[in-house]
Coordinates of C-alpha atoms in Angstrom, one line a residue:
M1 CA 0.0 0.0 0.0
A2 CA 1.3 3.4 -1.0
L3 CA 2.0 5.9 1.8
L4 CA 2.7 8.7 -0.7
S5 CA 1.1 8.9 -4.2
A6 CA 2.0 11.7 -6.6
Q7 CA -0.1 12.1 -9.7
D8 CA 0.9 14.5 -12.6
V9 CA 2.8 17.0 -10.5
Y10 CA 3.9 20.3 -12.1
V11 CA 6.0 22.9 -10.4
N12 CA 6.7 26.3 -11.9
L13 CA 9.1 28.8 -10.2
P14 CA 8.7 32.5 -11.0
T15 CA 12.1 34.2 -11.5
E16 CA 13.4 37.5 -12.9
D17 CA 14.4 35.6 -16.1
G18 CA 11.0 34.1 -16.5
M19 CA 9.1 31.1 -15.4
V20 CA 11.3 28.1 -14.6
H21 CA 9.4 24.8 -15.4
A22 CA 11.1 22.8 -12.6
V23 CA 8.9 19.7 -12.6
Q24 CA 6.8 18.5 -15.5
G25 CA 4.1 15.9 -15.0
V26 CA 5.8 13.6 -12.5
S27 CA 3.9 10.6 -11.1
F28 CA 5.2 8.1 -8.6
E29 CA 4.2 6.3 -5.4
V30 CA 6.2 5.3 -2.3
R31 CA 5.0 2.2 -0.5
R32 CA 5.0 1.9 3.3
G33 CA 8.3 0.7 4.7
E34 CA 10.3 1.0 1.5
I35 CA 13.3 3.1 0.6
F36 CA 12.6 5.0 -2.6
G37 CA 15.4 6.8 -4.5
I38 CA 15.1 9.9 -6.7
V39 CA 18.2 10.3 -8.8
G40 CA 19.4 12.7 -11.4
E41 CA 21.9 15.5 -12.2
S42 CA 21.8 19.0 -10.6
G43 CA 18.9 20.9 -11.9
S44 CA 16.8 17.8 -12.6
G45 CA 14.1 18.8 -10.2
K46 CA 14.7 16.3 -7.4
S47 CA 14.8 18.7 -4.5
V48 CA 12.3 21.1 -5.9
L49 CA 9.8 18.2 -6.2
T50 CA 10.0 17.1 -2.6
Q51 CA 10.2 20.6 -1.2
A52 CA 7.2 21.7 -3.2
I53 CA 4.9 18.8 -2.1
T54 CA 5.8 19.5 1.5
G55 CA 5.1 23.2 1.4
L56 CA 8.7 24.4 1.5
L57 CA 8.5 26.5 -1.7
P58 CA 6.2 29.4 -1.0
G59 CA 5.4 31.5 -4.1
S60 CA 5.7 28.5 -6.5
D61 CA 2.9 27.3 -8.8
I62 CA 2.0 23.7 -8.2
A63 CA -0.5 21.5 -10.0
G64 CA -1.4 17.8 -9.6
R65 CA -2.3 15.6 -6.6
V66 CA 0.0 14.3 -3.9
L67 CA -1.8 12.0 -1.5
F68 CA -0.1 11.4 1.9
D69 CA -2.0 8.7 3.7
G70 CA -5.1 9.7 1.8
A71 CA -4.8 13.5 2.4
D72 CA -3.8 15.8 -0.5
L73 CA -0.7 17.8 0.4
I74 CA -1.2 20.2 -2.4
T75 CA -4.5 21.5 -1.1
M76 CA -3.5 21.7 2.5
S77 CA -3.1 25.0 4.3
A78 CA 0.3 26.3 5.5
R79 CA -0.8 25.6 9.1
Q80 CA -1.8 22.0 8.3
L81 CA 1.6 21.4 6.5
R82 CA 3.5 22.8 9.5
Q83 CA 1.7 20.4 11.8
L84 CA 2.5 17.5 9.4
R85 CA 6.2 18.4 9.0
G86 CA 8.3 17.1 11.8
K87 CA 5.4 15.1 13.3
R88 CA 4.8 12.7 10.4
I89 CA 7.2 13.9 7.8
G90 CA 10.9 14.3 8.7
M91 CA 13.4 16.2 6.5
V92 CA 17.2 15.6 6.3
F93 CA 18.7 18.4 4.2
Q94 CA 21.9 18.2 2.1
D95 CA 24.1 20.7 4.0
P96 CA 24.0 20.0 7.8
L97 CA 26.1 23.1 8.6
S98 CA 23.8 25.6 7.1
S99 CA 20.7 23.6 8.1
L100 CA 21.6 23.8 11.8
H101 CA 21.4 27.2 13.5
P102 CA 24.9 28.3 14.6
Y103 CA 23.7 30.3 17.6
F104 CA 21.9 27.5 19.3
T105 CA 23.1 24.2 20.8
I106 CA 22.2 21.0 19.0
G107 CA 20.2 19.9 22.1
S108 CA 18.0 23.0 22.1
Q109 CA 17.3 22.6 18.4
I110 CA 16.1 19.0 18.8
T111 CA 14.0 19.7 21.9
E112 CA 12.4 22.7 20.1
V113 CA 11.0 20.2 17.5
I114 CA 9.5 18.1 20.3
R115 CA 7.9 21.0 22.3
I116 CA 6.4 22.6 19.2
H117 CA 4.5 19.5 18.2
E118 CA 4.0 18.1 21.7
R119 CA 3.3 21.2 23.9
S120 CA 2.5 19.1 27.0
T121 CA 6.0 17.6 27.0
S122 CA 8.2 19.0 29.8
R123 CA 11.7 20.3 29.2
S124 CA 13.3 17.5 31.1
A125 CA 11.3 14.8 29.2
A126 CA 12.1 16.5 25.9
K127 CA 15.8 16.5 26.8
R128 CA 15.7 12.9 27.8
R129 CA 14.1 11.9 24.4
A130 CA 16.6 14.1 22.5
V131 CA 19.6 12.4 24.2
E132 CA 18.1 9.0 23.5
M133 CA 17.8 9.8 19.8
L134 CA 21.3 11.2 19.7
E135 CA 22.5 7.9 21.1
T136 CA 20.4 6.0 18.6
V137 CA 22.0 7.8 15.6
G138 CA 25.5 7.1 17.0
I139 CA 26.6 10.4 18.7
P140 CA 29.1 9.3 21.4
N141 CA 28.7 10.8 24.9
A142 CA 25.3 12.2 23.8
A143 CA 24.4 13.6 27.3
K144 CA 27.7 15.5 27.5
R145 CA 27.4 16.8 23.9
F146 CA 23.8 17.9 24.3
N147 CA 24.9 21.5 24.9
D148 CA 27.5 21.6 22.2
Y149 CA 27.2 23.9 19.1
P150 CA 27.1 22.7 15.5
H151 CA 30.6 24.0 14.8
Q152 CA 31.9 21.6 17.4
F153 CA 30.9 18.6 15.4
S154 CA 32.4 17.0 12.2
G155 CA 30.4 16.9 9.0
G156 CA 29.3 13.4 9.6
M157 CA 28.3 14.1 13.2
R158 CA 26.3 17.1 12.1
Q159 CA 24.4 15.0 9.6
R160 CA 23.7 12.5 12.4
V161 CA 22.3 15.4 14.4
M162 CA 20.0 16.3 11.5
I163 CA 18.8 12.7 11.3
A164 CA 18.1 12.7 15.0
M165 CA 16.1 15.9 14.6
A166 CA 14.1 14.3 11.8
L167 CA 13.5 11.1 13.7
V168 CA 12.9 12.4 17.2
L169 CA 9.1 12.4 16.7
R170 CA 9.3 9.0 15.0
P171 CA 7.7 10.2 11.8
D172 CA 6.1 7.8 9.3
F173 CA 8.0 9.4 6.4
I174 CA 11.6 10.6 6.0
I175 CA 12.9 12.7 3.1
A176 CA 16.7 12.6 2.9
D177 CA 18.1 15.1 0.4
E178 CA 21.6 14.2 -0.6
P179 CA 22.5 13.3 3.0
T180 CA 25.9 11.9 2.2
T181 CA 27.2 14.5 -0.3
A182 CA 30.9 15.4 0.4
L183 CA 31.1 13.0 3.4
D184 CA 33.9 10.5 3.8
V185 CA 33.1 7.1 2.6
T186 CA 33.1 5.6 6.1
I187 CA 30.7 8.3 7.3
Q188 CA 28.6 7.9 4.2
K189 CA 28.3 4.1 4.9
Q190 CA 27.3 4.9 8.5
I191 CA 24.6 7.3 7.4
L192 CA 23.1 4.8 4.8
T193 CA 23.2 2.0 7.4
L194 CA 21.5 4.2 9.9
L195 CA 18.7 5.1 7.5
S196 CA 18.2 1.4 6.8
Q197 CA 18.1 0.7 10.5
M198 CA 15.4 3.3 10.9
R199 CA 13.4 1.6 8.3
D200 CA 13.9 -1.8 9.8
E201 CA 13.5 -0.9 13.5
L202 CA 11.0 1.9 13.4
G203 CA 9.1 1.0 10.2
A204 CA 10.0 4.4 8.6
T205 CA 9.4 5.0 4.9
V206 CA 12.4 6.8 3.2
I207 CA 12.8 9.0 0.1
M208 CA 16.5 9.2 -0.7
I209 CA 17.5 12.0 -3.1
S210 CA 20.9 11.5 -4.8
H211 CA 22.8 12.2 -8.0
D212 CA 24.6 8.8 -7.8
L213 CA 22.6 5.8 -9.0
G214 CA 25.5 3.5 -8.1
L215 CA 25.2 4.6 -4.4
L216 CA 21.5 3.8 -4.4
A217 CA 22.1 0.4 -5.9
S218 CA 22.8 -1.4 -2.6
F219 CA 20.4 0.8 -0.5
A220 CA 17.1 1.6 -2.2
D221 CA 14.2 -0.8 -3.1
R222 CA 13.0 1.3 -6.1
A223 CA 14.0 4.5 -7.7
M224 CA 12.9 7.3 -10.1
V225 CA 15.3 8.9 -12.6
M226 CA 14.7 12.6 -13.3
Y227 CA 16.2 14.9 -16.0
A228 CA 15.4 18.6 -16.6
G229 CA 12.2 18.3 -14.5
H230 CA 10.9 15.3 -16.4
Q231 CA 10.5 11.7 -15.2
M232 CA 12.6 9.4 -17.3
E233 CA 12.3 6.0 -15.7
T234 CA 10.9 4.4 -12.5
G235 CA 11.3 0.9 -11.2
P236 CA 13.0 -1.6 -9.0
I237 CA 16.6 -0.7 -8.4
S238 CA 17.8 -4.1 -9.6
S239 CA 16.2 -3.5 -13.0
L240 CA 17.4 0.1 -13.4
F241 CA 20.9 -0.9 -12.5
T242 CA 21.3 -4.1 -14.5
R243 CA 19.1 -3.3 -17.5
P244 CA 18.3 0.4 -17.8
A245 CA 15.5 1.1 -20.3
H246 CA 16.1 4.8 -20.8
P247 CA 19.3 6.1 -22.4
Y248 CA 19.7 8.7 -19.6
T249 CA 19.7 6.0 -16.9
A250 CA 22.3 4.1 -18.9
G251 CA 24.4 7.3 -19.3
L252 CA 24.4 7.9 -15.5
L253 CA 25.7 4.3 -14.9
R254 CA 28.4 4.6 -17.6
S255 CA 29.5 7.9 -16.1
S256 CA 30.1 6.5 -12.6
P257 CA 33.4 5.0 -11.7
T258 CA 33.0 1.9 -9.4
A259 CA 35.3 0.6 -6.8
E260 CA 34.6 -3.0 -7.9
E261 CA 36.4 -2.8 -11.2
S262 CA 38.9 -0.5 -13.0
N263 CA 37.6 0.5 -16.4
D264 CA 40.0 2.0 -19.0
R265 CA 37.6 4.8 -19.8
L266 CA 34.3 6.3 -18.5
I267 CA 31.7 7.2 -21.1
P268 CA 30.2 10.6 -20.0
I269 CA 26.9 12.0 -21.2
Q270 CA 27.8 14.5 -23.9
G271 CA 26.4 18.0 -24.0
K272 CA 24.7 19.9 -21.2
A273 CA 21.3 20.1 -19.5
P274 CA 18.7 22.4 -21.2
S275 CA 17.3 25.6 -19.8
L276 CA 14.1 25.1 -17.8
L277 CA 12.7 28.4 -19.0
A278 CA 11.0 26.6 -21.9
V279 CA 9.3 23.2 -22.1
P280 CA 10.7 21.2 -25.0
T281 CA 8.4 20.0 -27.8
G282 CA 9.8 16.5 -27.7
C283 CA 11.9 14.5 -25.2
A284 CA 14.0 16.8 -22.9
F285 CA 17.0 14.4 -23.2
A286 CA 16.9 14.1 -27.0
P287 CA 19.7 16.7 -27.7
R288 CA 22.2 14.6 -25.6
C289 CA 20.9 11.2 -26.5
A290 CA 23.0 8.9 -28.8
D291 CA 19.8 6.9 -29.7
A292 CA 17.6 9.9 -30.6
V293 CA 15.7 9.9 -33.9
A294 CA 13.8 12.7 -35.5
D295 CA 10.5 11.8 -33.7
C296 CA 12.3 12.3 -30.3
F297 CA 12.6 16.0 -31.1
A298 CA 9.1 16.5 -32.5
S299 CA 6.9 14.2 -30.3
R300 CA 6.4 13.7 -26.6
P301 CA 7.7 10.4 -25.2
V302 CA 5.2 7.6 -24.7
E303 CA 5.0 5.9 -21.3
R304 CA 5.7 2.1 -21.4
V305 CA 5.1 -0.3 -18.5
Y306 CA 7.1 -3.6 -18.4
D307 CA 6.5 -6.8 -16.5
D308 CA 9.6 -6.3 -14.3
G309 CA 8.1 -3.2 -12.7
V310 CA 9.9 -0.6 -14.9
T311 CA 8.0 2.4 -16.3
V312 CA 9.9 4.4 -18.9
N313 CA 9.0 7.6 -20.8
C314 CA 10.8 7.0 -24.1
L315 CA 10.2 6.3 -27.8
L316 CA 13.1 3.8 -27.9
H317 CA 11.9 0.2 -28.5
H318 CA 15.2 -1.5 -27.6
D319 CA 17.8 -1.3 -25.0
P320 CA 20.0 1.9 -25.1
G321 CA 23.0 1.7 -27.3
L322 CA 26.7 2.3 -26.3
P323 CA 28.1 5.7 -27.5
E324 CA 31.6 5.7 -29.0
P325 CA 34.2 6.9 -26.4
V326 CA 35.7 10.2 -27.4
R327 CA 39.3 11.3 -26.5
E328 CA 39.2 15.0 -26.3
V329 CA 43.0 15.5 -26.2
D330 CA 43.9 13.3 -29.3
A331 CA 42.7 15.8 -31.9
F332 CA 44.6 18.6 -30.1
V333 CA 47.8 16.6 -30.0
T334 CA 47.5 15.6 -33.6
A335 CA 47.1 19.3 -34.6
M336 CA 50.1 20.2 -32.6
Q337 CA 52.2 17.6 -34.2
R338 CA 51.0 18.6 -37.7
D339 CA 52.0 22.2 -37.0
G340 CA 55.6 21.5 -36.1
S341 CA 56.9 25.1 -36.7
R342 CA 54.8 26.7 -34.0
V343 CA 55.9 27.0 -30.3
H344 CA 53.3 25.5 -28.0
V345 CA 52.5 26.2 -24.4
V346 CA 52.5 22.5 -23.6
D347 CA 54.8 20.0 -25.2
P348 CA 54.1 16.2 -25.6
R349 CA 57.8 15.6 -25.9
R350 CA 58.5 16.2 -22.3
H351 CA 62.1 16.6 -21.1
V352 CA 63.0 13.5 -19.2
V353 CA 64.4 14.1 -15.7
Q354 CA 66.6 11.6 -14.0
E355 CA 65.9 12.5 -10.4
P356 CA 62.5 11.9 -8.7
V357 CA 60.0 14.7 -9.3
V358 CA 59.2 14.7 -5.5
E359 CA 60.9 12.9 -2.7
V360 CA 59.6 13.4 0.9
T361 CA 61.6 11.9 3.7
D362 CA 60.4 11.7 7.4
M363 CA 58.5 15.0 7.0
R364 CA 56.7 16.3 10.0
L365 CA 54.5 19.3 10.4
S366 CA 53.0 20.8 13.5
F367 CA 50.8 23.8 14.2
R368 CA 51.3 25.7 17.4
P369 CA 48.1 27.7 18.4
K370 CA 48.6 30.4 20.9
S371 CA 48.6 29.2 24.6
R372 CA 48.1 25.6 23.4
H373 CA 50.2 22.6 23.0
P374 CA 51.4 21.9 19.4
V375 CA 49.1 20.0 17.1
H376 CA 51.0 17.3 15.2
V377 CA 49.3 17.1 11.8
L378 CA 51.9 15.1 9.8
K379 CA 54.0 12.5 11.5
G380 CA 57.0 11.1 9.6
I381 CA 55.7 11.1 6.0
S382 CA 57.9 9.5 3.3
L383 CA 57.0 9.1 -0.3
R384 CA 58.5 9.3 -3.8
L385 CA 57.1 10.3 -7.2
E386 CA 58.9 9.5 -10.4
Q387 CA 58.2 11.3 -13.6
G388 CA 54.9 10.1 -15.1
D389 CA 53.6 8.6 -11.8
A390 CA 50.0 9.1 -10.6
L391 CA 49.8 8.6 -6.9
G392 CA 46.4 8.7 -5.1
L393 CA 46.2 10.0 -1.6
V394 CA 43.2 8.8 0.3
G395 CA 41.9 8.9 3.9
E396 CA 39.2 10.5 6.0
S397 CA 38.8 14.2 6.5
G398 CA 41.3 15.6 8.9
C399 CA 44.0 12.9 8.3
G400 CA 46.4 15.4 6.7
K401 CA 46.0 14.8 2.9
T402 CA 45.6 18.5 1.9
T403 CA 48.2 19.6 4.4
L404 CA 50.7 17.2 2.9
A405 CA 49.9 18.5 -0.6
R406 CA 50.3 22.1 0.5
A407 CA 53.6 21.4 2.0
I408 CA 54.8 19.7 -1.2
A409 CA 53.6 22.7 -3.2
G410 CA 55.6 25.0 -0.8
L411 CA 52.5 26.8 0.5
I412 CA 53.3 25.9 4.1
P413 CA 56.7 25.0 5.6
A414 CA 57.5 21.6 7.1
T415 CA 58.5 21.5 10.8
S416 CA 61.2 18.9 10.1
G417 CA 62.3 16.4 7.6
S418 CA 63.0 16.8 3.9
I419 CA 61.0 17.7 0.8
R420 CA 63.1 17.5 -2.4
F421 CA 61.6 18.7 -5.7
L422 CA 63.5 17.8 -8.9
G423 CA 66.5 17.0 -6.7
R424 CA 66.5 20.3 -4.7
E425 CA 65.6 20.8 -1.1
I426 CA 62.7 23.3 -1.2
G427 CA 63.4 24.5 2.4
Q428 CA 66.8 25.8 1.3
L429 CA 65.6 27.8 -1.8
N430 CA 65.7 31.6 -1.6
A431 CA 62.8 33.6 -3.0
T432 CA 64.2 33.9 -6.5
E433 CA 65.0 30.2 -6.7
W434 CA 61.7 29.2 -5.4
R435 CA 59.9 31.5 -7.9
Q436 CA 61.7 29.7 -10.7
M437 CA 61.0 26.3 -9.2
R438 CA 57.3 27.2 -8.5
Q439 CA 56.4 26.9 -12.2
H440 CA 57.0 23.1 -12.0
V441 CA 54.3 22.4 -9.4
Q442 CA 50.7 23.5 -9.7
M443 CA 47.4 22.8 -7.9
V444 CA 43.8 22.2 -9.0
F445 CA 41.5 22.9 -6.1
Q446 CA 38.3 21.2 -4.9
D447 CA 35.7 24.0 -5.4
P448 CA 35.4 25.1 -9.0
Y449 CA 33.3 28.0 -7.9
G450 CA 35.4 29.4 -5.0
S451 CA 38.9 28.9 -6.6
L452 CA 38.3 31.3 -9.5
N453 CA 38.2 35.1 -9.1
P454 CA 34.6 36.1 -10.1
R455 CA 35.7 39.6 -11.0
R456 CA 38.3 38.5 -13.6
R457 CA 37.8 37.2 -17.1
V458 CA 38.8 33.7 -17.9
G459 CA 41.6 34.8 -20.2
A460 CA 43.2 36.8 -17.3
I461 CA 42.7 33.9 -14.9
I462 CA 44.4 31.3 -17.1
G463 CA 47.0 33.7 -18.4
E464 CA 48.2 35.0 -15.0
P465 CA 50.9 32.4 -14.6
L466 CA 52.2 33.0 -18.1
R467 CA 52.3 36.8 -17.5
I468 CA 54.2 36.4 -14.2
Q469 CA 56.6 33.6 -15.1
K470 CA 57.2 34.0 -18.8
R471 CA 56.3 37.7 -19.0
L472 CA 54.0 37.3 -22.0
R473 CA 51.9 40.2 -23.1
G474 CA 49.4 41.1 -25.8
A475 CA 48.8 38.7 -28.7
P476 CA 51.3 36.0 -27.6
L477 CA 49.6 35.8 -24.2
K478 CA 46.1 35.6 -25.8
S479 CA 47.2 32.9 -28.3
S480 CA 48.7 30.8 -25.5
V481 CA 45.6 31.1 -23.3
Q482 CA 43.3 30.1 -26.2
E483 CA 45.5 27.1 -26.9
L484 CA 45.1 26.0 -23.3
M485 CA 41.4 26.5 -23.4
E486 CA 41.2 24.3 -26.5
L487 CA 43.4 21.7 -24.8
V488 CA 41.0 21.3 -21.9
G489 CA 37.9 21.3 -24.1
L490 CA 36.8 24.9 -23.7
D491 CA 35.8 27.2 -26.6
P492 CA 38.7 29.6 -27.2
E493 CA 36.2 32.2 -28.3
H494 CA 35.0 32.5 -24.7
Y495 CA 38.3 34.1 -23.7
N496 CA 36.6 37.3 -22.4
R497 CA 33.8 35.6 -20.4
F498 CA 33.6 35.7 -16.6
P499 CA 33.5 32.5 -14.5
S500 CA 29.8 33.0 -13.7
E501 CA 29.0 32.3 -17.4
F502 CA 30.4 28.8 -17.2
S503 CA 29.0 25.6 -15.7
G504 CA 30.7 23.8 -12.8
G505 CA 32.4 21.3 -15.1
Q506 CA 33.6 24.1 -17.3
R507 CA 35.0 26.0 -14.3
Q508 CA 37.0 23.0 -13.3
R509 CA 38.4 22.8 -16.8
I510 CA 39.4 26.5 -16.4
G511 CA 41.2 25.5 -13.2
I512 CA 43.0 22.7 -15.0
A513 CA 44.0 25.0 -17.8
R514 CA 45.4 27.5 -15.3
A515 CA 47.4 24.7 -13.7
L516 CA 48.9 23.5 -17.0
A517 CA 49.8 27.0 -18.3
L518 CA 53.4 26.6 -17.2
D519 CA 53.7 23.0 -18.4
P520 CA 54.5 21.8 -14.8
Q521 CA 56.3 18.6 -13.8
L522 CA 53.8 18.0 -11.0
V523 CA 50.1 18.6 -10.8
I524 CA 48.3 18.3 -7.5
F525 CA 44.6 17.6 -7.7
D526 CA 42.8 18.2 -4.4
E527 CA 39.3 16.5 -4.6
P528 CA 38.8 17.9 -8.2
V529 CA 35.5 16.1 -8.9
S530 CA 33.8 15.8 -5.5
A531 CA 31.5 18.8 -6.2
L532 CA 30.5 17.7 -9.7
D533 CA 27.6 15.6 -11.1
V534 CA 28.6 12.1 -12.2
S535 CA 28.4 12.9 -15.9
I536 CA 30.6 16.0 -15.5
Q537 CA 32.8 14.1 -13.2
A538 CA 33.4 11.5 -15.9
Q539 CA 34.4 14.1 -18.4
I540 CA 36.9 15.7 -16.0
L541 CA 38.4 12.3 -15.0
N542 CA 38.8 11.3 -18.7
L543 CA 40.4 14.7 -19.4
I544 CA 42.9 14.2 -16.5
K545 CA 43.8 10.7 -17.8
D546 CA 44.1 11.9 -21.4
L547 CA 46.4 14.8 -20.4
R548 CA 48.7 12.4 -18.5
A549 CA 48.8 9.9 -21.4
A550 CA 49.6 12.7 -23.9
F551 CA 52.0 14.9 -22.0
G552 CA 53.5 12.6 -19.3
Y553 CA 52.4 14.7 -16.3
T554 CA 53.1 13.5 -12.8
Y555 CA 50.0 13.6 -10.6
L556 CA 49.3 13.7 -6.8
F557 CA 45.6 13.0 -6.7
I558 CA 43.7 13.6 -3.4
S559 CA 40.3 12.1 -2.9
H560 CA 38.1 10.4 -0.4
D561 CA 36.5 8.4 -3.2
L562 CA 38.4 5.2 -3.8
A563 CA 36.5 4.5 -7.0
V564 CA 37.7 7.8 -8.5
V565 CA 41.3 7.1 -7.3
R566 CA 41.3 3.6 -8.8
H567 CA 40.3 5.1 -12.2
V568 CA 43.1 7.6 -12.3
C569 CA 46.1 6.4 -10.2
D570 CA 48.7 3.7 -10.5
R571 CA 49.5 3.7 -6.8
I572 CA 47.6 4.6 -3.7
A573 CA 48.8 6.0 -0.3
V574 CA 46.4 5.5 2.5
M575 CA 46.6 8.1 5.3
D576 CA 45.3 8.0 8.8
G577 CA 46.1 10.3 11.7
G578 CA 48.8 12.1 9.9
E579 CA 50.6 9.0 8.8
I580 CA 50.8 6.9 5.6
I581 CA 49.8 3.5 6.9
E582 CA 49.9 1.7 3.5
L583 CA 51.4 2.5 0.1
A584 CA 51.1 0.1 -2.8
A585 CA 50.0 -0.4 -6.4
T586 CA 46.3 0.4 -6.9
E587 CA 45.2 -3.2 -7.7
T588 CA 47.3 -4.5 -4.7
I589 CA 45.4 -2.1 -2.4
F590 CA 42.0 -3.3 -3.8
G591 CA 42.9 -6.9 -4.1
A592 CA 45.1 -7.5 -1.0
P593 CA 45.0 -4.6 1.5
Q594 CA 47.2 -5.1 4.6
A595 CA 46.2 -2.4 7.0
D596 CA 43.0 -2.7 9.0
F597 CA 42.1 0.9 8.2
T598 CA 42.5 0.3 4.4
K599 CA 40.1 -2.7 4.7
K600 CA 37.7 -0.4 6.5
L601 CA 37.8 2.2 3.7
L602 CA 37.3 -0.5 1.1
A603 CA 34.4 -2.0 3.0
A604 CA 32.7 1.4 3.0
S605 CA 33.5 2.1 -0.7
V606 CA 32.5 -1.2 -2.4
F607 CA 28.7 -1.6 -2.3
Q608 CA 26.9 -4.8 -3.1
Q609 CA 25.5 -4.4 -6.5
P610 CA 22.2 -5.9 -7.7
T611 CA 22.2 -9.1 -9.7
A612 CA 20.8 -9.2 -13.2
G613 CA 17.2 -10.1 -13.6
A614 CA 15.4 -12.0 -16.4
E615 CA 16.7 -11.3 -19.9
N616 CA 13.3 -11.1 -21.4
R617 CA 11.3 -8.0 -20.7
L618 CA 7.6 -8.0 -21.7
L619 CA 5.7 -4.9 -22.5
L620 CA 2.5 -4.7 -20.5
A621 CA 1.0 -1.3 -21.5
E622 CA 1.8 1.7 -23.6
R623 CA 0.0 5.0 -23.0
P624 CA 0.6 8.8 -23.7
G625 CA 3.2 10.5 -21.5
P626 CA 2.6 13.6 -19.4
K627 CA 0.8 16.5 -21.0
V628 CA 2.4 19.9 -21.5
L629 CA 0.5 22.4 -19.4
S630 CA 0.5 26.2 -19.9
D631 CA 1.7 28.4 -17.1
S632 CA -1.8 29.5 -16.4
E633 CA -3.0 25.9 -16.1
V634 CA -0.3 25.1 -13.5
A635 CA -1.1 28.3 -11.6
R636 CA -4.8 27.5 -11.2

């Protein structure tokens, strides 16, 4: 029996640019006691859909019916929805730091939920229940930490507090909106296990929103795939994962690196998502679909129902095809080799160095806060990178990965030990020598939005290293920058645009172009794809691999995602508590890990995948897909 049933839901959002058609004719149901996933890229309408039906988008236009235990949420008053939220519908939002009020203790925020919905409950009883729930979600010393503030908790612990707040009234229904985004794999596994326990022990029904279909594969019972506000495919997770019926679902799976096997190449979804200001005449995914035919652009998709529980909105009568992998760098390198007379910014005929690119020996680093004992961050680190190596650095947040990278890049000094770069001790270089050496080590940062100056044009951002180190000006500088843009897959004609005019994946390409401007010996990638959708992530990972294959770069690649590291790196160094506890070839780490902590990371990274179902899939019904409603029809 369905606890939640949504029928032909439309959501329009008025903006200064026009009406955003965020959700278009979505229908689904969530059965009692099941975990239902909603998956798709950013901008697909996942969060807007759940926020709209629970009354969290005031000012939006909503049409359709959403029955929760028989009552229509769309027609409920604001007061009725407030009584329902918290009491019967719990919400776990994506960012626990911004969702928790920084001025109030976590205990007071949880007890507030209890006393608003149960006014007869005393403060002491509310506190007792809050402490019990904090213990249930795994907060150690819950009674002592009751009066702590959000900033005193780690990201994973803050997310547990959010889950405790959502569950303290034991609601029938929990909506978890990307609850594991940017968390360590071990914390991510704990959160997913906790939600499963809530379902098993408390009988809760869960909607899990995610951009990662692979993550849902071992967690959800059924899932709905959304794209550009439209419903693409819905069905049991085993069917969606092993035999996707819609090309978009297949594209999401092909874009996702898995920790179970190392593929030579990911196959990203080409193109970009459409604007939601206009509703397409045909299928919203047609411009990016390798299987699209003329009818896909001119006609609305039909809805097909199959005997394995899958419902798909698509004109395709067979399983999705496999697009041809594209190597972006190959055409660029071929053109470079053909034009042998021209001097290029990057050179595929890299000068071979005899000494290691980086050699770290017993390096230690401590911070000494005022009036406190020193904090030992790095404890005797030793590693070596030869030219052309790709070393992955993995570990939980706070283990010292980024600090080590910054020390190697010369951004912070080591307390003791040795860091030799191209045979020279960086601690003994004077300012002039280090400025010359600096061109050989560059960094690509985690956040493609925060790492680019929003007030500078892209040409100036990419060209700054060339202007400083090689003193280029005018036409030679512009030509070099446009060559770098072409190398990383950007349109050279966009030289004068600002970062805000680019997507997240394009901004990360800008960051890579800036790092390659001086043709460095070492490129340090600090979580370069953790903030990107899986299809964009696949494009960036392929680009990183292609650049190394073509130009022989040496990489230090930091990530908390072992699947990503396995796809890019030859060796992996596992860090814990400021120490490298295991360093070996990638397949050795995955096949025969030695350290207990490495085994723990792998256990949290490798999810049990669904097994393939029946090969034959029978069509049960075919009917027209969702209608296109005018803005006035949605607003009524």
